[in-house]
């Protein structure tokens, strides 16, 4: 009888905890994360088209160069940092006009935009504080643990996913954002942080550059659902407000409801209107986990002159399990153990859309398009890094391990070292394979 009572009490405790965590035990109103004051929005005749208009002339170029850092949790943030390092070593980062990021890729993109780490020579102490070593180490932080500790100090957030998002925002602020808002971002490269607007199924981008909100004559952006949404209102282009928290934008892009988010933004329904509406924003990976579509949209619609050549370096840290493996595996716990797999599923559609629709659009537009797609599972790594311990060097085993690295806000040193090796391998091989294209685009010079 005592044993049965013990099991009953344990079950009751677990049941109560489940009710508490799910929000059924008590209710706390969801949070409005940001309110855009209508008084700060100009009349349509005075609309602000670019918060960093001083850099507008620098963007008038015949060659558009973009870097896309995909989602994928800490796996993506480490991969993105190492990719930026590899591109910096090739003297290409100064040529990048836009950096588009999703979820974990936003950690790396934002750090780079704010701190601009430089390549240090061995023994050079002058750039130690801004070195890539610090950059890459920051991307390895256990943000999941820090976020969990933050939750424990704010128990009122447990029952509200919208409030839990604030814990991630605060951890990012403390670790490397340092309270920065969009007014602190440089004019170049322009940072795009991708989310999804759940109200109408459109990509939502936070950026210091405005993208028009209205009809488009450019395929495939004639359909509203395929165009990038932003703080622009009909007839009133507008960049993300200067006082908007950069950490909040990253957290929104990385948040995955119902675990984290969505966030709620209160904004005017029309230019200079006092009538307010709500945008509900969350993980951009459920629409396009690559960040590539937004780059293409900005290249064709936000630039003052349509470029003649578009070059996109796409760093893809998104996981993609083959359909055969999925169908031949009993994954009854798939959705509870790894809800982020939804991003993997919809990513298949996004990749197909990009490959078919956008490529056809480029053929009809006369724009020369170069797309360097670097997927982490395609890396060729022959030796385990020391952090993985003593293992037999087997390229197939390393490849299988790479594909199994989980999507989370934490990462082991072994997995992080593998992701860094993968990024450097992919960038070096891609630059070699596409060298002639990059020479024609003016990014590389002819070898003498």
Coordinates of C-alpha atoms in Angstrom, one line a residue:
X1 CA 0.0 0.0 0.0
X2 CA 2.8 2.4 0.9
X3 CA 4.5 1.7 -2.5
X4 CA 1.2 2.4 -4.3
X5 CA 0.8 5.6 -2.4
X6 CA 4.3 6.7 -3.3
X7 CA 3.6 6.1 -7.0
X8 CA 0.4 8.1 -6.6
X9 CA 2.1 11.0 -5.0
X10 CA 4.8 11.0 -7.6
X11 CA 2.2 11.0 -10.4
X12 CA 0.3 13.8 -8.7
X13 CA 3.4 15.9 -8.4
X14 CA 4.3 15.3 -12.1
X15 CA 0.8 16.1 -13.1
X16 CA 0.8 19.3 -11.2
X17 CA 4.1 20.3 -12.7
X18 CA 2.8 19.6 -16.2
X19 CA -0.2 21.8 -15.6
X20 CA 2.0 24.5 -14.2
X21 CA 4.3 24.5 -17.2
X22 CA 1.5 24.2 -19.7
X23 CA -0.2 27.2 -18.3
X24 CA -3.3 25.4 -17.1
X25 CA -2.6 26.0 -13.4
X26 CA -3.0 29.8 -13.7
X27 CA -3.0 32.4 -16.5
X28 CA -0.9 35.4 -17.0
X29 CA -1.6 37.7 -19.9
X30 CA 0.7 37.5 -22.9
X31 CA 3.3 40.2 -23.4
X32 CA 3.4 43.0 -25.9
X33 CA 7.1 43.1 -26.7
X34 CA 7.2 46.4 -28.6
X35 CA 4.8 49.2 -29.4
X36 CA 5.5 51.4 -32.4
X37 CA 4.4 54.9 -31.6
X38 CA 2.4 56.3 -34.5
X39 CA 3.8 59.8 -33.6
X40 CA 7.2 58.6 -34.7
X41 CA 6.0 57.5 -38.2
X42 CA 6.3 60.3 -40.8
X43 CA 3.6 61.4 -43.1
X44 CA 3.7 59.5 -46.4
X45 CA 5.2 62.5 -48.2
X46 CA 8.1 62.4 -45.7
X47 CA 8.6 58.7 -45.4
X48 CA 11.9 57.4 -44.2
X49 CA 13.2 55.0 -46.8
X50 CA 16.5 54.2 -45.1
X51 CA 17.4 54.7 -41.5
X52 CA 21.1 54.8 -42.7
X53 CA 20.5 57.0 -45.7
X54 CA 24.1 58.3 -45.5
X55 CA 25.3 54.9 -46.8
X56 CA 22.8 54.9 -49.7
X57 CA 25.4 55.9 -52.4
X58 CA 27.6 53.0 -51.3
X59 CA 24.9 50.6 -52.1
X60 CA 24.5 51.7 -55.8
X61 CA 26.5 49.0 -57.4
X62 CA 26.1 46.7 -60.4
X63 CA 27.1 43.7 -58.3
X64 CA 25.1 42.7 -55.2
X65 CA 26.9 40.4 -52.8
X66 CA 24.9 38.7 -50.0
X67 CA 25.7 36.3 -47.2
X68 CA 23.0 34.0 -45.9
X69 CA 23.4 32.3 -42.5
X70 CA 20.7 29.7 -41.9
X71 CA 19.0 28.5 -38.8
X72 CA 20.0 25.5 -36.8
X73 CA 20.5 26.6 -33.2
X74 CA 24.0 26.6 -31.8
X75 CA 25.1 24.4 -34.7
X76 CA 24.2 27.3 -37.0
X77 CA 25.8 30.0 -34.9
X78 CA 29.2 28.2 -34.7
X79 CA 29.0 27.3 -38.4
X80 CA 28.2 31.0 -39.3
X81 CA 31.0 32.4 -37.3
X82 CA 33.6 30.0 -38.9
X83 CA 32.2 30.8 -42.3
X84 CA 32.6 34.5 -41.8
X85 CA 36.2 33.9 -40.6
X86 CA 36.9 31.9 -43.8
X87 CA 35.4 34.6 -46.0
X88 CA 37.4 37.2 -44.1
X89 CA 40.6 35.3 -44.8
X90 CA 39.7 35.4 -48.5
X91 CA 39.2 39.2 -48.3
X92 CA 35.6 38.9 -49.2
X93 CA 33.7 40.2 -46.2
X94 CA 34.3 43.8 -47.2
X95 CA 32.5 43.1 -50.4
X96 CA 29.4 41.7 -48.7
X97 CA 26.5 44.2 -48.9
X98 CA 23.9 42.3 -46.9
X99 CA 24.0 39.6 -44.3
X100 CA 20.7 37.7 -44.0
X101 CA 20.2 35.4 -41.0
X102 CA 17.7 33.0 -39.5
X103 CA 17.5 31.8 -35.9
X104 CA 20.9 30.6 -34.7
X105 CA 22.5 32.2 -37.7
X106 CA 21.4 35.5 -36.3
X107 CA 23.7 35.1 -33.3
X108 CA 26.7 35.1 -35.6
X109 CA 25.4 37.8 -38.0
X110 CA 24.6 40.2 -35.2
X111 CA 27.9 39.7 -33.4
X112 CA 29.8 40.4 -36.6
X113 CA 27.7 43.4 -37.4
X114 CA 28.3 44.9 -34.0
X115 CA 31.9 44.0 -33.3
X116 CA 33.5 43.4 -36.7
X117 CA 36.2 40.9 -35.5
X118 CA 39.5 41.0 -37.5
X119 CA 41.9 38.3 -38.5
X120 CA 44.8 38.4 -36.0
X121 CA 48.4 37.4 -36.8
X122 CA 49.9 34.9 -34.4
X123 CA 50.9 36.7 -31.2
X124 CA 49.2 39.9 -32.1
X125 CA 47.6 41.2 -28.9
X126 CA 46.3 44.5 -30.3
X127 CA 43.2 42.9 -31.8
X128 CA 42.7 40.1 -29.2
X129 CA 39.4 41.6 -27.8
X130 CA 37.9 41.7 -31.3
X131 CA 39.5 38.5 -32.6
X132 CA 37.7 35.6 -34.3
X133 CA 38.7 33.4 -31.4
X134 CA 36.5 35.4 -29.1
X135 CA 33.8 35.5 -31.7
X136 CA 33.7 31.7 -32.1
X137 CA 33.9 31.1 -28.4
X138 CA 30.9 33.4 -27.8
X139 CA 28.9 31.3 -30.3
X140 CA 29.7 28.2 -28.2
X141 CA 28.1 29.5 -25.0
X142 CA 25.4 27.3 -23.5
X143 CA 22.5 29.7 -24.1
X144 CA 20.0 27.0 -23.1
X145 CA 21.4 26.7 -19.6
X146 CA 21.6 30.4 -19.2
X147 CA 18.1 30.9 -20.4
X148 CA 16.8 28.2 -18.0
X149 CA 18.5 29.9 -15.1
X150 CA 16.9 33.1 -16.1
X151 CA 13.5 31.4 -16.1
X152 CA 14.0 30.3 -12.5
X153 CA 14.5 33.9 -11.4
X154 CA 11.3 34.9 -13.3
X155 CA 8.8 32.2 -12.5
X156 CA 5.9 34.3 -13.8
X157 CA 7.2 33.6 -17.3
X158 CA 6.8 29.8 -17.1
X159 CA 3.2 29.7 -18.1
X160 CA 3.6 32.1 -21.0
X161 CA 5.6 31.3 -24.2
X162 CA 5.5 35.0 -25.1
X163 CA 7.1 35.9 -21.8
X164 CA 9.6 33.1 -21.9
X165 CA 11.0 34.7 -25.1
X166 CA 12.2 37.6 -22.9
X167 CA 14.6 35.3 -21.1
X168 CA 16.5 34.5 -24.4
X169 CA 16.5 38.2 -25.2
X170 CA 18.0 39.1 -21.8
X171 CA 20.7 36.4 -22.1
X172 CA 21.7 37.6 -25.6
X173 CA 21.9 41.2 -24.3
X174 CA 24.1 40.1 -21.4
X175 CA 26.5 37.9 -23.4
X176 CA 27.3 40.0 -26.5
X177 CA 24.5 42.4 -27.7
X178 CA 25.1 44.7 -24.7
X179 CA 21.8 46.4 -25.0
X180 CA 22.3 47.5 -28.6
X181 CA 19.3 48.5 -30.7
X182 CA 19.0 49.1 -34.4
X183 CA 20.5 52.6 -34.2
X184 CA 23.8 50.9 -33.2
X185 CA 24.1 48.9 -36.4
X186 CA 26.6 50.0 -39.1
X187 CA 25.4 51.2 -42.5
X188 CA 27.3 48.3 -44.1
X189 CA 26.9 45.5 -44.3
X190 CA 23.1 45.7 -43.9
X191 CA 21.8 43.2 -41.5
X192 CA 18.6 41.2 -42.2
X193 CA 17.1 39.2 -39.3
X194 CA 14.3 36.9 -40.6
X195 CA 11.2 36.0 -38.7
X196 CA 7.7 34.8 -39.8
X197 CA 4.5 36.7 -39.4
X198 CA 2.0 34.1 -38.3
X199 CA -1.0 36.4 -39.1
X200 CA -0.6 36.1 -42.8
X201 CA 2.2 33.6 -43.4
X202 CA 4.8 36.1 -44.7
X203 CA 8.5 36.5 -44.0
X204 CA 9.1 39.4 -41.6
X205 CA 12.5 41.0 -41.7
X206 CA 14.1 43.4 -39.2
X207 CA 16.6 45.6 -41.0
X208 CA 18.1 49.1 -41.1
X209 CA 17.1 49.4 -44.7
X210 CA 13.5 49.7 -45.8
X211 CA 11.9 47.5 -48.3
X212 CA 8.7 48.8 -50.1
X213 CA 5.4 47.5 -49.0
X214 CA 3.2 47.3 -52.0
X215 CA 2.6 45.8 -55.4
X216 CA 5.6 44.4 -57.3
X217 CA 6.2 43.9 -61.0
X218 CA 9.0 41.4 -60.3
X219 CA 8.2 37.7 -60.4
X220 CA 7.8 35.9 -58.1
X221 CA 7.1 38.8 -55.7
X222 CA 3.8 39.8 -57.4
X223 CA 2.1 37.6 -54.8
X224 CA 1.9 39.3 -51.5
X225 CA 2.5 36.1 -49.5
X226 CA 5.9 35.7 -51.2
X227 CA 7.1 39.3 -50.5
X228 CA 9.1 40.2 -47.4
X229 CA 7.0 42.0 -44.8
X230 CA 8.7 44.6 -42.5
X231 CA 8.0 47.8 -40.6
X232 CA 7.0 49.4 -43.9
X233 CA 3.3 50.2 -44.3
X234 CA 1.4 50.6 -47.5
X235 CA 2.7 53.8 -49.2
X236 CA 5.2 54.4 -46.4
X237 CA 8.5 52.5 -46.6
X238 CA 10.3 52.3 -43.2
X239 CA 13.3 50.6 -41.7
X240 CA 13.1 48.9 -38.3
X241 CA 12.8 51.7 -35.7
X242 CA 16.0 52.8 -34.2
X243 CA 15.0 52.0 -30.7
X244 CA 14.0 48.4 -31.5
X245 CA 16.1 45.9 -29.4
X246 CA 18.6 43.9 -31.5
X247 CA 18.4 41.1 -29.0
X248 CA 14.6 40.9 -29.3
X249 CA 14.9 40.6 -33.1
X250 CA 17.3 37.7 -32.7
X251 CA 15.2 36.1 -30.1
X252 CA 12.1 36.4 -32.3
X253 CA 13.9 34.8 -35.2
X254 CA 15.1 31.9 -33.0
X255 CA 11.9 31.4 -31.0
X256 CA 9.9 28.4 -31.8
X257 CA 6.3 28.5 -30.5
X258 CA 4.9 27.1 -28.3
X259 CA 8.3 26.7 -26.5
X260 CA 9.4 30.3 -27.1
X261 CA 7.1 33.0 -28.5
X262 CA 5.6 34.3 -30.6
X263 CA 6.3 37.9 -29.9
X264 CA 3.7 40.6 -30.3
X265 CA 4.4 43.9 -32.0
X266 CA 1.8 46.7 -31.8
X267 CA 1.9 48.9 -34.9
X268 CA -0.3 51.4 -36.8
X269 CA -2.5 49.8 -39.4
X270 CA -1.7 52.6 -41.9
X271 CA 0.9 55.3 -42.4
X272 CA 0.4 58.1 -39.8
X273 CA -2.7 56.3 -38.5
X274 CA -3.7 56.1 -34.8
X275 CA -5.6 52.8 -35.5
X276 CA -3.3 50.0 -34.1
X277 CA -2.9 46.4 -35.1
X278 CA -0.8 43.5 -33.8
X279 CA 1.8 41.5 -35.6
X280 CA 2.6 38.1 -34.1
X281 CA 6.2 37.1 -35.0
X282 CA 8.3 34.0 -34.5
X283 CA 10.8 31.6 -36.0
X284 CA 11.7 32.5 -39.6
X285 CA 12.8 29.0 -40.3
X286 CA 9.3 27.7 -40.8
X287 CA 9.1 29.7 -44.1
X288 CA 12.7 29.8 -45.3
X289 CA 15.4 28.5 -43.0
X290 CA 18.2 29.6 -45.4
X291 CA 17.7 33.3 -45.4
X292 CA 18.3 33.4 -49.1
X293 CA 14.8 34.5 -50.2
X294 CA 15.0 37.8 -48.3
X295 CA 18.4 38.5 -49.9
X296 CA 16.9 38.1 -53.3
X297 CA 13.9 40.2 -52.4
X298 CA 16.1 43.0 -51.2
X299 CA 18.4 42.8 -54.1
X300 CA 15.5 43.2 -56.6
X301 CA 13.2 45.5 -54.7
X302 CA 15.1 47.6 -52.1
X303 CA 18.2 48.5 -54.0
X304 CA 18.0 51.9 -55.8
X305 CA 19.2 50.3 -59.0
X306 CA 18.6 46.7 -59.9
X307 CA 22.0 45.0 -59.9
X308 CA 23.3 43.3 -63.0
X309 CA 24.9 40.5 -61.0
X310 CA 23.9 38.9 -57.8
X311 CA 26.3 36.7 -55.8
X312 CA 25.0 34.9 -52.7
X313 CA 27.1 32.9 -50.3
X314 CA 24.6 30.5 -48.5
X315 CA 25.8 28.8 -45.4
X316 CA 23.3 26.1 -44.7
X317 CA 23.4 24.5 -41.2
X318 CA 19.8 23.2 -41.4
X319 CA 19.3 19.6 -40.7
X320 CA 17.7 17.5 -43.5
X321 CA 17.0 13.8 -42.8
X322 CA 16.3 11.8 -45.9
X323 CA 12.7 10.7 -46.5
X324 CA 13.8 7.1 -46.7
X325 CA 15.3 7.2 -43.3
X326 CA 12.2 8.9 -41.8
X327 CA 9.8 6.4 -43.4
X328 CA 11.8 3.4 -42.2
X329 CA 12.2 4.6 -38.7
X330 CA 9.7 4.4 -35.9
X331 CA 9.7 8.1 -34.8
X332 CA 6.8 8.1 -32.4
X333 CA 8.6 10.6 -30.1
X334 CA 9.7 12.8 -33.0
X335 CA 7.5 15.7 -32.3
X336 CA 8.0 15.9 -28.6
X337 CA 11.7 15.2 -28.5
X338 CA 12.6 17.4 -31.5
X339 CA 9.7 19.8 -32.4
X340 CA 12.2 21.9 -34.5
X341 CA 12.0 19.1 -37.1
X342 CA 9.0 21.0 -38.5
X343 CA 11.6 23.5 -39.9
X344 CA 13.3 20.6 -41.7
X345 CA 10.1 19.5 -43.3
X346 CA 9.0 23.0 -44.6
X347 CA 12.6 23.6 -45.6
X348 CA 12.2 21.0 -48.4
X349 CA 9.5 23.1 -49.9
X350 CA 11.5 26.3 -49.5
X351 CA 14.5 24.8 -51.3
X352 CA 12.3 23.5 -54.2
X353 CA 10.7 26.9 -54.5
X354 CA 14.0 28.6 -54.7
X355 CA 15.5 26.2 -57.2
X356 CA 12.5 26.3 -59.5
X357 CA 10.7 29.6 -59.2
X358 CA 13.5 32.0 -58.4
X359 CA 15.9 30.5 -60.9
X360 CA 13.3 30.9 -63.7
X361 CA 12.7 34.5 -62.5
X362 CA 16.4 35.3 -62.9
X363 CA 16.5 33.9 -66.4
X364 CA 13.7 36.2 -67.4
X365 CA 15.1 39.3 -65.6
X366 CA 18.4 39.4 -67.3
X367 CA 20.2 39.4 -63.9
X368 CA 23.3 37.2 -63.8
X369 CA 22.9 35.0 -60.6
X370 CA 25.7 33.1 -58.8
X371 CA 24.5 31.0 -55.9
X372 CA 27.2 29.3 -53.8
X373 CA 25.3 26.8 -51.6
X374 CA 27.5 25.4 -48.8
X375 CA 25.6 22.7 -46.7
X376 CA 27.4 21.5 -43.6
X377 CA 26.7 17.9 -44.2
X378 CA 28.6 18.1 -47.5
X379 CA 31.9 18.9 -45.7
X380 CA 34.8 16.6 -46.3
X381 CA 36.5 16.0 -42.9
X382 CA 38.9 13.2 -42.7
X383 CA 40.1 13.4 -39.1
X384 CA 38.3 13.9 -35.8
X385 CA 39.4 17.0 -33.9
X386 CA 41.1 16.3 -30.5
X387 CA 38.0 17.4 -28.6
X388 CA 36.1 14.4 -29.8
X389 CA 38.5 12.0 -28.0
X390 CA 40.3 9.0 -29.4
X391 CA 38.4 7.7 -32.4
X392 CA 39.3 5.9 -35.6
X393 CA 39.6 8.4 -38.4
X394 CA 36.7 7.4 -40.7
X395 CA 35.3 10.0 -43.1
X396 CA 31.9 8.2 -43.3
X397 CA 31.6 8.1 -39.5
X398 CA 32.5 11.8 -39.2
X399 CA 29.9 12.6 -41.9
X400 CA 27.2 10.6 -40.0
X401 CA 28.1 12.4 -36.8
X402 CA 27.8 15.8 -38.4
X403 CA 24.3 15.0 -39.7
X404 CA 23.2 13.9 -36.2
X405 CA 24.3 17.1 -34.3
X406 CA 21.1 18.3 -32.6
X407 CA 19.3 21.6 -33.0
X408 CA 19.6 23.3 -29.7
X409 CA 20.9 26.4 -27.9
X410 CA 23.9 24.4 -26.7
X411 CA 26.7 22.5 -28.4
X412 CA 29.5 20.3 -27.3
X413 CA 33.1 21.2 -28.0
X414 CA 33.5 18.2 -30.3
X415 CA 30.4 19.2 -32.3
X416 CA 31.5 22.8 -32.4
X417 CA 35.0 22.0 -33.6
X418 CA 33.5 19.8 -36.4
X419 CA 31.2 22.6 -37.5
X420 CA 34.1 25.0 -37.7
X421 CA 36.1 22.5 -39.7
X422 CA 33.1 22.0 -42.0
X423 CA 32.7 25.7 -42.6
X424 CA 36.3 26.3 -43.5
X425 CA 36.3 23.2 -45.8
X426 CA 33.2 24.2 -47.6
X427 CA 34.2 27.9 -48.1
X428 CA 37.6 27.0 -49.4
X429 CA 36.3 24.4 -51.9
X430 CA 33.4 26.6 -53.0
X431 CA 35.7 29.6 -53.7
X432 CA 38.0 27.3 -55.7
X433 CA 35.2 25.7 -57.7
X434 CA 33.5 29.0 -58.5
X435 CA 36.7 31.1 -58.9
X436 CA 36.0 32.0 -62.6
X437 CA 32.5 33.1 -61.8
X438 CA 33.7 35.3 -58.9
X439 CA 36.4 36.8 -61.2
X440 CA 33.8 37.8 -63.7
X441 CA 31.7 39.3 -60.9
X442 CA 34.7 41.4 -59.8
X443 CA 35.2 39.7 -56.4
X444 CA 38.5 38.2 -57.3
X445 CA 41.3 39.4 -59.6
X446 CA 42.7 37.4 -62.5
X447 CA 45.9 35.6 -61.4
X448 CA 49.0 37.0 -63.0

